[in-house]
PDB file of C-alpha atoms in Angstrom:
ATOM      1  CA  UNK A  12       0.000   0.000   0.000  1.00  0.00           C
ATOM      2  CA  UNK A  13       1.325   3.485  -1.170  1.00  0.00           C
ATOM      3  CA  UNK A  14       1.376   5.597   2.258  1.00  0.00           C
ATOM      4  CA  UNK A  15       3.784   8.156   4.201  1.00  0.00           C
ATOM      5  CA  UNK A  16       5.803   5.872   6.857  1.00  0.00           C
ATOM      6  CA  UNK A  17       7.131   7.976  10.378  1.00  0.00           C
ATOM      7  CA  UNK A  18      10.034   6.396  12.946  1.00  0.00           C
ATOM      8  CA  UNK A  19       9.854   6.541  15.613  1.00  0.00           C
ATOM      9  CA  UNK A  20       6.239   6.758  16.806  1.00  0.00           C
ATOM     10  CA  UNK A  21       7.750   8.082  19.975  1.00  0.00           C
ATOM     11  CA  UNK A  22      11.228   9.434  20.940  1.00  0.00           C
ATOM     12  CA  UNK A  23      12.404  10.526  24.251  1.00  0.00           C
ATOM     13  CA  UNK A  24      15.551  12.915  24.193  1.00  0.00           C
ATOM     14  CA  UNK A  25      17.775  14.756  27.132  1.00  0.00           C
ATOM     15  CA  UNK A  26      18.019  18.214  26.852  1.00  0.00           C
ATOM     16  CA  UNK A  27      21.169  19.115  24.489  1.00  0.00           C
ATOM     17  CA  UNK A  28      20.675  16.073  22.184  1.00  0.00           C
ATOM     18  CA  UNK A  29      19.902  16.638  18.404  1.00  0.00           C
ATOM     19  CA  UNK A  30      17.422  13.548  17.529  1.00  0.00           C
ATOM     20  CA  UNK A  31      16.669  12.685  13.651  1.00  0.00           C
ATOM     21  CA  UNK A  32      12.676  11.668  13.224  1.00  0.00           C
ATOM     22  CA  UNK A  33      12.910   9.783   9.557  1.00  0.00           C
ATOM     23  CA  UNK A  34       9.833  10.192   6.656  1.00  0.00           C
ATOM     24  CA  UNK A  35       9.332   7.750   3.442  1.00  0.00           C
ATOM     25  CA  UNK A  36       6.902   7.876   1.205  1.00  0.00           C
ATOM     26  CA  UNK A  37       6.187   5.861  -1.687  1.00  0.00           C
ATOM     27  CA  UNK A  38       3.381   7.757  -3.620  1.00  0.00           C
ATOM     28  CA  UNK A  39       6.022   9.011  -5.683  1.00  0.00           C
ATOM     29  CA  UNK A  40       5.119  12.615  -4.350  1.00  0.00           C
ATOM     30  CA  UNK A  41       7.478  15.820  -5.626  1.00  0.00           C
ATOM     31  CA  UNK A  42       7.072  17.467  -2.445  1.00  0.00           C
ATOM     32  CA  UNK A  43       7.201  16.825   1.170  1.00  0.00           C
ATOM     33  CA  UNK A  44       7.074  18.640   4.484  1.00  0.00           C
ATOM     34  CA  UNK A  45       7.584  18.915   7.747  1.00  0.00           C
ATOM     35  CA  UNK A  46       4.693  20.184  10.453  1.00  0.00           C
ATOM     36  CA  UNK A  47       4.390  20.695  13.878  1.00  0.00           C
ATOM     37  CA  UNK A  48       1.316  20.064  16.083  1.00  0.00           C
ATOM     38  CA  UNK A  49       0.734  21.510  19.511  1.00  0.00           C
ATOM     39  CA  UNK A  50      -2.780  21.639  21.466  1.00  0.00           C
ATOM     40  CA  UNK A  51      -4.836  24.002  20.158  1.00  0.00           C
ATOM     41  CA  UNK A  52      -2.590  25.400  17.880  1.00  0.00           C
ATOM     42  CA  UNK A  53      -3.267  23.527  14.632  1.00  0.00           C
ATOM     43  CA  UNK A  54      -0.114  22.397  12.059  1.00  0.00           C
ATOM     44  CA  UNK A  55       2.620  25.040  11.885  1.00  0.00           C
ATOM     45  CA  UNK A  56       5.139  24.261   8.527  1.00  0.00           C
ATOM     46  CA  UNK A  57       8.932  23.729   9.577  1.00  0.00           C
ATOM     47  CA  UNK A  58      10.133  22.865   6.608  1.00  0.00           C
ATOM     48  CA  UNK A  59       9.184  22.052   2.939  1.00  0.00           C
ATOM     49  CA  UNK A  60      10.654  20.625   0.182  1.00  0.00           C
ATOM     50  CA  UNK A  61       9.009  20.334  -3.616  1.00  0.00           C
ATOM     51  CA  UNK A  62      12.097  18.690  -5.286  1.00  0.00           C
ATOM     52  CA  UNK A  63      15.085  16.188  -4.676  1.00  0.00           C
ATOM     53  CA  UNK A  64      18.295  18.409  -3.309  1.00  0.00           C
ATOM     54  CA  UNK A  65      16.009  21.712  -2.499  1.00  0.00           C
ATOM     55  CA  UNK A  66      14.247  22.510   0.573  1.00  0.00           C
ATOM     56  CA  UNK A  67      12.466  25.576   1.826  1.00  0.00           C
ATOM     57  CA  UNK A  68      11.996  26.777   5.404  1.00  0.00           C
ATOM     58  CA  UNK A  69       8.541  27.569   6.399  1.00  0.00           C
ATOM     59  CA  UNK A  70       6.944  29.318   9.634  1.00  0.00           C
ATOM     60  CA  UNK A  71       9.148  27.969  12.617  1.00  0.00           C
ATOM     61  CA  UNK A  72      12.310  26.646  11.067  1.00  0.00           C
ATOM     62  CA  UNK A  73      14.319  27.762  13.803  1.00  0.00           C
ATOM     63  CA  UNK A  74      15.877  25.170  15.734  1.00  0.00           C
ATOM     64  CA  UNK A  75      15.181  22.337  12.775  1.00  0.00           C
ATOM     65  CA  UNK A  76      17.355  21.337  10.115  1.00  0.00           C
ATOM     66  CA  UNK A  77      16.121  19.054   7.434  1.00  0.00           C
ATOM     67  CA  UNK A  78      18.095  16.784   3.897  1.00  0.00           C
ATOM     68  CA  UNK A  79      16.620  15.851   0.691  1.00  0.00           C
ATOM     69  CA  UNK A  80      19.054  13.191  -0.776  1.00  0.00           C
ATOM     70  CA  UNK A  81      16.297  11.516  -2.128  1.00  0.00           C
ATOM     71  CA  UNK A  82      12.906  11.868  -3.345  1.00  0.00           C
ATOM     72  CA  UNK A  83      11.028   9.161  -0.875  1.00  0.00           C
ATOM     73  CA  UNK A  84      13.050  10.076   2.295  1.00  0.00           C
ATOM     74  CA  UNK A  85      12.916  13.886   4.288  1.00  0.00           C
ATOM     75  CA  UNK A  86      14.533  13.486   7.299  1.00  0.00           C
ATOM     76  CA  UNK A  87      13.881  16.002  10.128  1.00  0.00           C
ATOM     77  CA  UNK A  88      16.708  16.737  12.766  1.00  0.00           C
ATOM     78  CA  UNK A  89      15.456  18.498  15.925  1.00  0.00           C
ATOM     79  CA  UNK A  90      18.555  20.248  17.034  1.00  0.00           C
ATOM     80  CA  UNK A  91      19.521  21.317  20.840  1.00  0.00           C
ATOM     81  CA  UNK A  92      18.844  24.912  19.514  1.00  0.00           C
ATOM     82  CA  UNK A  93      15.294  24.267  19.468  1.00  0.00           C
ATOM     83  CA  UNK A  94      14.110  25.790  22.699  1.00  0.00           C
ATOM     84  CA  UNK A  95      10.506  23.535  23.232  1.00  0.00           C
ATOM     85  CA  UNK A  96      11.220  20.562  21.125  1.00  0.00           C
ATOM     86  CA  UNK A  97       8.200  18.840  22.754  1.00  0.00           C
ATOM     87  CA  UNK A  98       5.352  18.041  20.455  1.00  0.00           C
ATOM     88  CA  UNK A  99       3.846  15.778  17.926  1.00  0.00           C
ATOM     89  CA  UNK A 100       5.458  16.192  14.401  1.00  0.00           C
ATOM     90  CA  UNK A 101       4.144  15.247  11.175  1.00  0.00           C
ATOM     91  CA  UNK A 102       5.247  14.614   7.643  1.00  0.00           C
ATOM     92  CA  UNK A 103       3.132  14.973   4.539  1.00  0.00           C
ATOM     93  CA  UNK A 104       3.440  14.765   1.016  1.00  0.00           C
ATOM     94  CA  UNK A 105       1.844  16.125  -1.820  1.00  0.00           C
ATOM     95  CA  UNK A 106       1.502  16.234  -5.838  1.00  0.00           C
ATOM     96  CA  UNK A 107       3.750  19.245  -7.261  1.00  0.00           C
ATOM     97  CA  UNK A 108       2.802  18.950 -10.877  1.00  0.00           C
ATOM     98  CA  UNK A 109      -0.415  19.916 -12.581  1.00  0.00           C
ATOM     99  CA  UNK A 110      -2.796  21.510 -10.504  1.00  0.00           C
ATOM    100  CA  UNK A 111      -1.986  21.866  -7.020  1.00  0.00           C
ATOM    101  CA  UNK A 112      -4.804  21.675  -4.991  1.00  0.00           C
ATOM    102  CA  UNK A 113      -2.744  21.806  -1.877  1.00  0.00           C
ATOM    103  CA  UNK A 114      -3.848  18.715  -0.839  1.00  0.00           C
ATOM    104  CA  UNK A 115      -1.404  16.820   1.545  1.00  0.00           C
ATOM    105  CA  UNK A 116      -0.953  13.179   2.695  1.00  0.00           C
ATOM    106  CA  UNK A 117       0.038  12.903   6.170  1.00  0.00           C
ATOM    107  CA  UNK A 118       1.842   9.851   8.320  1.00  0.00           C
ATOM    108  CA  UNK A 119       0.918   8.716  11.643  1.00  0.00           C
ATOM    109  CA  UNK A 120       3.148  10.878  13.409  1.00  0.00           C
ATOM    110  CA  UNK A 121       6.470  10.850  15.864  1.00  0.00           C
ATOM    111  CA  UNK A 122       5.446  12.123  19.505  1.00  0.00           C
ATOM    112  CA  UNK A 123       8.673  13.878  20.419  1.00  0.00           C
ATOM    113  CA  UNK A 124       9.556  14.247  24.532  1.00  0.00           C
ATOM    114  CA  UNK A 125      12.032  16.103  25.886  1.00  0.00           C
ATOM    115  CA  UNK A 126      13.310  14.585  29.301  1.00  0.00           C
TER     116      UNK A 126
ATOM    117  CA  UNK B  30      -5.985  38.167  12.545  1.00  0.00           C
ATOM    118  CA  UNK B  31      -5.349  34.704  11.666  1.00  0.00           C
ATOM    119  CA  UNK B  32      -5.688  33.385   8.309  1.00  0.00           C
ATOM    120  CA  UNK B  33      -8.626  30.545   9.214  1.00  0.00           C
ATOM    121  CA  UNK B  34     -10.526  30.337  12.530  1.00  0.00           C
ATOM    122  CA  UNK B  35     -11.656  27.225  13.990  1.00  0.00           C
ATOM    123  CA  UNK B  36     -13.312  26.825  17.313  1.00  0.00           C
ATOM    124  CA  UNK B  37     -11.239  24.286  19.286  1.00  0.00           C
ATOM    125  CA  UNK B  38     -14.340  23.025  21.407  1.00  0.00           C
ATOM    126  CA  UNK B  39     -14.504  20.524  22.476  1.00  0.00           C
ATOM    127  CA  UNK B  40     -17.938  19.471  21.351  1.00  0.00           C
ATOM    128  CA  UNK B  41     -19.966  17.134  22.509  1.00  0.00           C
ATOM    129  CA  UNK B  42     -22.973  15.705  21.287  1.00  0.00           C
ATOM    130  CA  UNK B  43     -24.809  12.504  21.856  1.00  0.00           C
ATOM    131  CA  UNK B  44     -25.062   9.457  19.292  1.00  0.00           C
ATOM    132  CA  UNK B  45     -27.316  10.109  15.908  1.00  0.00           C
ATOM    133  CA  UNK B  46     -26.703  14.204  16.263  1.00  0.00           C
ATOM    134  CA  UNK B  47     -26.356  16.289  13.514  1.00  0.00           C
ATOM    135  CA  UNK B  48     -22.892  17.913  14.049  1.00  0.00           C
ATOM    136  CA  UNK B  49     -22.033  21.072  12.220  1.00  0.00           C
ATOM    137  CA  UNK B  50     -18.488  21.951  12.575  1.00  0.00           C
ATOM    138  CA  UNK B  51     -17.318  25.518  11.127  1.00  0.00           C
ATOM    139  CA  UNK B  52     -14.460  27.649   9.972  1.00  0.00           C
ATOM    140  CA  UNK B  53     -14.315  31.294   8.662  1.00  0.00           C
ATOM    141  CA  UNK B  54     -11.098  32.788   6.699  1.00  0.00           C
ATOM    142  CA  UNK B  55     -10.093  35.924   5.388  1.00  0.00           C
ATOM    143  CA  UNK B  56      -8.032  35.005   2.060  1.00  0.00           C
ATOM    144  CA  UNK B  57     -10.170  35.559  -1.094  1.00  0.00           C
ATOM    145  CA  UNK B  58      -7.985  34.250  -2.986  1.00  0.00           C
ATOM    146  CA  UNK B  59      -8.471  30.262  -1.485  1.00  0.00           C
ATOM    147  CA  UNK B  60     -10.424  28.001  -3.853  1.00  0.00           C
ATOM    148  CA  UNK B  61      -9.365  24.982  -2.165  1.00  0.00           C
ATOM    149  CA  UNK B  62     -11.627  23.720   0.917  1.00  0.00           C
ATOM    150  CA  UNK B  63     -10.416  20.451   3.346  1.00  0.00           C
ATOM    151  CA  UNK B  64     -11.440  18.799   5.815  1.00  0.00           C
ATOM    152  CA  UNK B  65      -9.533  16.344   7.580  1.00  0.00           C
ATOM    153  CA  UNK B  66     -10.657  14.270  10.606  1.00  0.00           C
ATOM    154  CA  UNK B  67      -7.384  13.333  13.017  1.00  0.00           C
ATOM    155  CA  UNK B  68      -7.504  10.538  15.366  1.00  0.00           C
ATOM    156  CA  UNK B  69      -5.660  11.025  19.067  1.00  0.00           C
ATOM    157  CA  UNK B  70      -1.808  10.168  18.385  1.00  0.00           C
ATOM    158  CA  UNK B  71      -2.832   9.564  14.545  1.00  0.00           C
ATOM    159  CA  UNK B  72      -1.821  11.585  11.131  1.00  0.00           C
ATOM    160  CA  UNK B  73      -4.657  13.678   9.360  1.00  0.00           C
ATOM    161  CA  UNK B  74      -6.131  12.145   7.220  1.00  0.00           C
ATOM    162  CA  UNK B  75      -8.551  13.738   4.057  1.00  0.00           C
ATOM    163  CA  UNK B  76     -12.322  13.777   5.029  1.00  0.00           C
ATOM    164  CA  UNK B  77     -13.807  16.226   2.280  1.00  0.00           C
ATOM    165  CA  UNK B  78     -12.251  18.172  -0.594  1.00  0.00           C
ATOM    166  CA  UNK B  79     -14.344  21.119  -2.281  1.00  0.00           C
ATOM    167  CA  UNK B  80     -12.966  23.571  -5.041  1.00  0.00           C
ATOM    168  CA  UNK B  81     -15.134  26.570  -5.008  1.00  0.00           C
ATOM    169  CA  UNK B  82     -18.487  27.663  -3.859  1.00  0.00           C
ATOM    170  CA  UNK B  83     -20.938  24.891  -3.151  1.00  0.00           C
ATOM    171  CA  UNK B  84     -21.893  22.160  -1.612  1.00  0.00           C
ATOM    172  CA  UNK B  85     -19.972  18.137  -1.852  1.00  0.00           C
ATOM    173  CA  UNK B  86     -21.652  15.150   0.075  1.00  0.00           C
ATOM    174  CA  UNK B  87     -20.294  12.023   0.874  1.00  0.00           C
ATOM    175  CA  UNK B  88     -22.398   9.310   2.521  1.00  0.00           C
ATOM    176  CA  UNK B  89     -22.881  11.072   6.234  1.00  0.00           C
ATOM    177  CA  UNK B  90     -20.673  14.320   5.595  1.00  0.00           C
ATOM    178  CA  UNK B  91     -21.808  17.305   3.400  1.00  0.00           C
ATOM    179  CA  UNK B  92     -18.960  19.778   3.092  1.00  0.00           C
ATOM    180  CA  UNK B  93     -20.659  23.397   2.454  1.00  0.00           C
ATOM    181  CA  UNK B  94     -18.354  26.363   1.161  1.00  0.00           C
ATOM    182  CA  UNK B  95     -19.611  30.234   1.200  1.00  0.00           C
ATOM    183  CA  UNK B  96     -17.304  32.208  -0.234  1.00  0.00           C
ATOM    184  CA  UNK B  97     -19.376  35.736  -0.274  1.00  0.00           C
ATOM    185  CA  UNK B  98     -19.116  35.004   3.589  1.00  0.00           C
ATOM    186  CA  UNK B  99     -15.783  33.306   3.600  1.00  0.00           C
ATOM    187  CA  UNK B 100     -17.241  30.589   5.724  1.00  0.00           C
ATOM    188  CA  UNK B 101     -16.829  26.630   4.882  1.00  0.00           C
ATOM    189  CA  UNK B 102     -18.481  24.276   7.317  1.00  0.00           C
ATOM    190  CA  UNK B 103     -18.635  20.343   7.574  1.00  0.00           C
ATOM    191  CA  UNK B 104     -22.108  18.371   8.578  1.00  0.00           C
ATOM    192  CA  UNK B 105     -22.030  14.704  10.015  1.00  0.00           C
ATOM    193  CA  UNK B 106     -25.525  13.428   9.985  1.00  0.00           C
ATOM    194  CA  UNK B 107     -26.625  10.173  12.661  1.00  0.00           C
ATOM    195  CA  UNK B 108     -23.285  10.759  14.206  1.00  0.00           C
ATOM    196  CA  UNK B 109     -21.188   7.716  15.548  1.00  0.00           C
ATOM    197  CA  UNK B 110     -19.183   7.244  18.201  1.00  0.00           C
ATOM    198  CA  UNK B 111     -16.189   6.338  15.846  1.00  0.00           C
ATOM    199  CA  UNK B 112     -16.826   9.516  14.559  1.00  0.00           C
ATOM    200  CA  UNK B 113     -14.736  11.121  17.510  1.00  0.00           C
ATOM    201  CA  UNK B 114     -11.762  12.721  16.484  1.00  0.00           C
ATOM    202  CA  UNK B 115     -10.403  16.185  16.072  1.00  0.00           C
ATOM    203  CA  UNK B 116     -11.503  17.721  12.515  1.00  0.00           C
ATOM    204  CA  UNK B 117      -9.120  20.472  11.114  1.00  0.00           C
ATOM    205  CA  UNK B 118      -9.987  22.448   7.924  1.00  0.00           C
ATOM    206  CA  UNK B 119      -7.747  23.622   5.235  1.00  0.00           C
ATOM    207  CA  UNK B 120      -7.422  25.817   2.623  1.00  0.00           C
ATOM    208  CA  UNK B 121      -5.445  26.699  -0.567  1.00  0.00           C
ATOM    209  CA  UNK B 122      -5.437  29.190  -3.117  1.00  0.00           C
ATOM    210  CA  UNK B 123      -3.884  26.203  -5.331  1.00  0.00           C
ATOM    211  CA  UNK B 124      -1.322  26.689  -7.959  1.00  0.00           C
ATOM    212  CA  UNK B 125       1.755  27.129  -5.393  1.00  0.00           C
ATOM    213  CA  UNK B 126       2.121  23.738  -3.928  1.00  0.00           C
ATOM    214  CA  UNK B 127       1.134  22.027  -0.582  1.00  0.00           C
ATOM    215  CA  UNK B 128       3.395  24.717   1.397  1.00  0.00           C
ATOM    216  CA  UNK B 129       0.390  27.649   0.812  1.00  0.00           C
ATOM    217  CA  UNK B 130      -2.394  25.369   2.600  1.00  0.00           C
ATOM    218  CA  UNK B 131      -3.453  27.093   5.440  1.00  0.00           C
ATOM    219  CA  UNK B 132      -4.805  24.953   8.664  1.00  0.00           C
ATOM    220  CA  UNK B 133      -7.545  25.711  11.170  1.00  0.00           C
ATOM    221  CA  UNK B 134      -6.615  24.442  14.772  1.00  0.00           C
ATOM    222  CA  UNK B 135      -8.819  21.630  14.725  1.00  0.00           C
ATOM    223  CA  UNK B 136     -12.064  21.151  16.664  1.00  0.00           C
ATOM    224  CA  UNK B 137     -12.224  18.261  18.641  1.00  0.00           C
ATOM    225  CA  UNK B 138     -15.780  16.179  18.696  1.00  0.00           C
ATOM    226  CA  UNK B 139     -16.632  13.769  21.161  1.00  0.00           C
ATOM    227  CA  UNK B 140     -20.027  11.800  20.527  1.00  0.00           C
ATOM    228  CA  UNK B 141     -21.462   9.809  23.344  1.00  0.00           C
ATOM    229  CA  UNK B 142     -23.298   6.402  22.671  1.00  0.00           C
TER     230      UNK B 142
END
Protein backbone atom coordinates (compact mmCIF):
# COMPACT_ATOMS: atom_id res chain seq x y z
CA UNK A 1 0.00 0.00 0.00
CA UNK A 2 1.33 3.49 -1.17
CA UNK A 3 1.38 5.60 2.26
CA UNK A 4 3.78 8.16 4.20
CA UNK A 5 5.80 5.87 6.86
CA UNK A 6 7.13 7.98 10.38
CA UNK A 7 10.03 6.40 12.95
CA UNK A 8 9.85 6.54 15.61
CA UNK A 9 6.24 6.76 16.81
CA UNK A 10 7.75 8.08 19.97
CA UNK A 11 11.23 9.43 20.94
CA UNK A 12 12.40 10.53 24.25
CA UNK A 13 15.55 12.91 24.19
CA UNK A 14 17.77 14.76 27.13
CA UNK A 15 18.02 18.21 26.85
CA UNK A 16 21.17 19.12 24.49
CA UNK A 17 20.67 16.07 22.18
CA UNK A 18 19.90 16.64 18.40
CA UNK A 19 17.42 13.55 17.53
CA UNK A 20 16.67 12.68 13.65
CA UNK A 21 12.68 11.67 13.22
CA UNK A 22 12.91 9.78 9.56
CA UNK A 23 9.83 10.19 6.66
CA UNK A 24 9.33 7.75 3.44
CA UNK A 25 6.90 7.88 1.20
CA UNK A 26 6.19 5.86 -1.69
CA UNK A 27 3.38 7.76 -3.62
CA UNK A 28 6.02 9.01 -5.68
CA UNK A 29 5.12 12.62 -4.35
CA UNK A 30 7.48 15.82 -5.63
CA UNK A 31 7.07 17.47 -2.44
CA UNK A 32 7.20 16.82 1.17
CA UNK A 33 7.07 18.64 4.48
CA UNK A 34 7.58 18.92 7.75
CA UNK A 35 4.69 20.18 10.45
CA UNK A 36 4.39 20.69 13.88
CA UNK A 37 1.32 20.06 16.08
CA UNK A 38 0.73 21.51 19.51
CA UNK A 39 -2.78 21.64 21.47
CA UNK A 40 -4.84 24.00 20.16
CA UNK A 41 -2.59 25.40 17.88
CA UNK A 42 -3.27 23.53 14.63
CA UNK A 43 -0.11 22.40 12.06
CA UNK A 44 2.62 25.04 11.89
CA UNK A 45 5.14 24.26 8.53
CA UNK A 46 8.93 23.73 9.58
CA UNK A 47 10.13 22.86 6.61
CA UNK A 48 9.18 22.05 2.94
CA UNK A 49 10.65 20.63 0.18
CA UNK A 50 9.01 20.33 -3.62
CA UNK A 51 12.10 18.69 -5.29
CA UNK A 52 15.08 16.19 -4.68
CA UNK A 53 18.30 18.41 -3.31
CA UNK A 54 16.01 21.71 -2.50
CA UNK A 55 14.25 22.51 0.57
CA UNK A 56 12.47 25.58 1.83
CA UNK A 57 12.00 26.78 5.40
CA UNK A 58 8.54 27.57 6.40
CA UNK A 59 6.94 29.32 9.63
CA UNK A 60 9.15 27.97 12.62
CA UNK A 61 12.31 26.65 11.07
CA UNK A 62 14.32 27.76 13.80
CA UNK A 63 15.88 25.17 15.73
CA UNK A 64 15.18 22.34 12.77
CA UNK A 65 17.35 21.34 10.12
CA UNK A 66 16.12 19.05 7.43
CA UNK A 67 18.09 16.78 3.90
CA UNK A 68 16.62 15.85 0.69
CA UNK A 69 19.05 13.19 -0.78
CA UNK A 70 16.30 11.52 -2.13
CA UNK A 71 12.91 11.87 -3.34
CA UNK A 72 11.03 9.16 -0.87
CA UNK A 73 13.05 10.08 2.29
CA UNK A 74 12.92 13.89 4.29
CA UNK A 75 14.53 13.49 7.30
CA UNK A 76 13.88 16.00 10.13
CA UNK A 77 16.71 16.74 12.77
CA UNK A 78 15.46 18.50 15.92
CA UNK A 79 18.56 20.25 17.03
CA UNK A 80 19.52 21.32 20.84
CA UNK A 81 18.84 24.91 19.51
CA UNK A 82 15.29 24.27 19.47
CA UNK A 83 14.11 25.79 22.70
CA UNK A 84 10.51 23.53 23.23
CA UNK A 85 11.22 20.56 21.13
CA UNK A 86 8.20 18.84 22.75
CA UNK A 87 5.35 18.04 20.45
CA UNK A 88 3.85 15.78 17.93
CA UNK A 89 5.46 16.19 14.40
CA UNK A 90 4.14 15.25 11.18
CA UNK A 91 5.25 14.61 7.64
CA UNK A 92 3.13 14.97 4.54
CA UNK A 93 3.44 14.77 1.02
CA UNK A 94 1.84 16.12 -1.82
CA UNK A 95 1.50 16.23 -5.84
CA UNK A 96 3.75 19.25 -7.26
CA UNK A 97 2.80 18.95 -10.88
CA UNK A 98 -0.41 19.92 -12.58
CA UNK A 99 -2.80 21.51 -10.50
CA UNK A 100 -1.99 21.87 -7.02
CA UNK A 101 -4.80 21.68 -4.99
CA UNK A 102 -2.74 21.81 -1.88
CA UNK A 103 -3.85 18.71 -0.84
CA UNK A 104 -1.40 16.82 1.54
CA UNK A 105 -0.95 13.18 2.69
CA UNK A 106 0.04 12.90 6.17
CA UNK A 107 1.84 9.85 8.32
CA UNK A 108 0.92 8.72 11.64
CA UNK A 109 3.15 10.88 13.41
CA UNK A 110 6.47 10.85 15.86
CA UNK A 111 5.45 12.12 19.51
CA UNK A 112 8.67 13.88 20.42
CA UNK A 113 9.56 14.25 24.53
CA UNK A 114 12.03 16.10 25.89
CA UNK A 115 13.31 14.59 29.30
CA UNK B 1 -5.99 38.17 12.54
CA UNK B 2 -5.35 34.70 11.67
CA UNK B 3 -5.69 33.38 8.31
CA UNK B 4 -8.63 30.54 9.21
CA UNK B 5 -10.53 30.34 12.53
CA UNK B 6 -11.66 27.23 13.99
CA UNK B 7 -13.31 26.82 17.31
CA UNK B 8 -11.24 24.29 19.29
CA UNK B 9 -14.34 23.02 21.41
CA UNK B 10 -14.50 20.52 22.48
CA UNK B 11 -17.94 19.47 21.35
CA UNK B 12 -19.97 17.13 22.51
CA UNK B 13 -22.97 15.71 21.29
CA UNK B 14 -24.81 12.50 21.86
CA UNK B 15 -25.06 9.46 19.29
CA UNK B 16 -27.32 10.11 15.91
CA UNK B 17 -26.70 14.20 16.26
CA UNK B 18 -26.36 16.29 13.51
CA UNK B 19 -22.89 17.91 14.05
CA UNK B 20 -22.03 21.07 12.22
CA UNK B 21 -18.49 21.95 12.58
CA UNK B 22 -17.32 25.52 11.13
CA UNK B 23 -14.46 27.65 9.97
CA UNK B 24 -14.31 31.29 8.66
CA UNK B 25 -11.10 32.79 6.70
CA UNK B 26 -10.09 35.92 5.39
CA UNK B 27 -8.03 35.01 2.06
CA UNK B 28 -10.17 35.56 -1.09
CA UNK B 29 -7.99 34.25 -2.99
CA UNK B 30 -8.47 30.26 -1.49
CA UNK B 31 -10.42 28.00 -3.85
CA UNK B 32 -9.37 24.98 -2.17
CA UNK B 33 -11.63 23.72 0.92
CA UNK B 34 -10.42 20.45 3.35
CA UNK B 35 -11.44 18.80 5.81
CA UNK B 36 -9.53 16.34 7.58
CA UNK B 37 -10.66 14.27 10.61
CA UNK B 38 -7.38 13.33 13.02
CA UNK B 39 -7.50 10.54 15.37
CA UNK B 40 -5.66 11.03 19.07
CA UNK B 41 -1.81 10.17 18.38
CA UNK B 42 -2.83 9.56 14.54
CA UNK B 43 -1.82 11.59 11.13
CA UNK B 44 -4.66 13.68 9.36
CA UNK B 45 -6.13 12.15 7.22
CA UNK B 46 -8.55 13.74 4.06
CA UNK B 47 -12.32 13.78 5.03
CA UNK B 48 -13.81 16.23 2.28
CA UNK B 49 -12.25 18.17 -0.59
CA UNK B 50 -14.34 21.12 -2.28
CA UNK B 51 -12.97 23.57 -5.04
CA UNK B 52 -15.13 26.57 -5.01
CA UNK B 53 -18.49 27.66 -3.86
CA UNK B 54 -20.94 24.89 -3.15
CA UNK B 55 -21.89 22.16 -1.61
CA UNK B 56 -19.97 18.14 -1.85
CA UNK B 57 -21.65 15.15 0.07
CA UNK B 58 -20.29 12.02 0.87
CA UNK B 59 -22.40 9.31 2.52
CA UNK B 60 -22.88 11.07 6.23
CA UNK B 61 -20.67 14.32 5.59
CA UNK B 62 -21.81 17.31 3.40
CA UNK B 63 -18.96 19.78 3.09
CA UNK B 64 -20.66 23.40 2.45
CA UNK B 65 -18.35 26.36 1.16
CA UNK B 66 -19.61 30.23 1.20
CA UNK B 67 -17.30 32.21 -0.23
CA UNK B 68 -19.38 35.74 -0.27
CA UNK B 69 -19.12 35.00 3.59
CA UNK B 70 -15.78 33.31 3.60
CA UNK B 71 -17.24 30.59 5.72
CA UNK B 72 -16.83 26.63 4.88
CA UNK B 73 -18.48 24.28 7.32
CA UNK B 74 -18.64 20.34 7.57
CA UNK B 75 -22.11 18.37 8.58
CA UNK B 76 -22.03 14.70 10.02
CA UNK B 77 -25.52 13.43 9.98
CA UNK B 78 -26.62 10.17 12.66
CA UNK B 79 -23.28 10.76 14.21
CA UNK B 80 -21.19 7.72 15.55
CA UNK B 81 -19.18 7.24 18.20
CA UNK B 82 -16.19 6.34 15.85
CA UNK B 83 -16.83 9.52 14.56
CA UNK B 84 -14.74 11.12 17.51
CA UNK B 85 -11.76 12.72 16.48
CA UNK B 86 -10.40 16.19 16.07
CA UNK B 87 -11.50 17.72 12.51
CA UNK B 88 -9.12 20.47 11.11
CA UNK B 89 -9.99 22.45 7.92
CA UNK B 90 -7.75 23.62 5.24
CA UNK B 91 -7.42 25.82 2.62
CA UNK B 92 -5.45 26.70 -0.57
CA UNK B 93 -5.44 29.19 -3.12
CA UNK B 94 -3.88 26.20 -5.33
CA UNK B 95 -1.32 26.69 -7.96
CA UNK B 96 1.75 27.13 -5.39
CA UNK B 97 2.12 23.74 -3.93
CA UNK B 98 1.13 22.03 -0.58
CA UNK B 99 3.39 24.72 1.40
CA UNK B 100 0.39 27.65 0.81
CA UNK B 101 -2.39 25.37 2.60
CA UNK B 102 -3.45 27.09 5.44
CA UNK B 103 -4.80 24.95 8.66
CA UNK B 104 -7.55 25.71 11.17
CA UNK B 105 -6.61 24.44 14.77
CA UNK B 106 -8.82 21.63 14.73
CA UNK B 107 -12.06 21.15 16.66
CA UNK B 108 -12.22 18.26 18.64
CA UNK B 109 -15.78 16.18 18.70
CA UNK B 110 -16.63 13.77 21.16
CA UNK B 111 -20.03 11.80 20.53
CA UNK B 112 -21.46 9.81 23.34
CA UNK B 113 -23.30 6.40 22.67
Amino acid sequence: DGGITQSPKYLFRKEGQNVTLSCEQNLNHDAMYWYRQDPGQGLRLIYYSQIVNDFQKGDIAEGYSVSREKKESFPLTVTSAQKNPTAFYLCASSIQTGVNTGELFFGEGSRLTVL
Amino acid sequence: QKEVEQDPGPLSVPEGAIVSLNCTYSNSAFQYFMWYRQYSRKGPELLMYTYSSGNKEDGRFTAQVDKSSKYISLFIRDSQPSDSATYLCAMSAGGGGGFKTIFGAGTRLFVKA
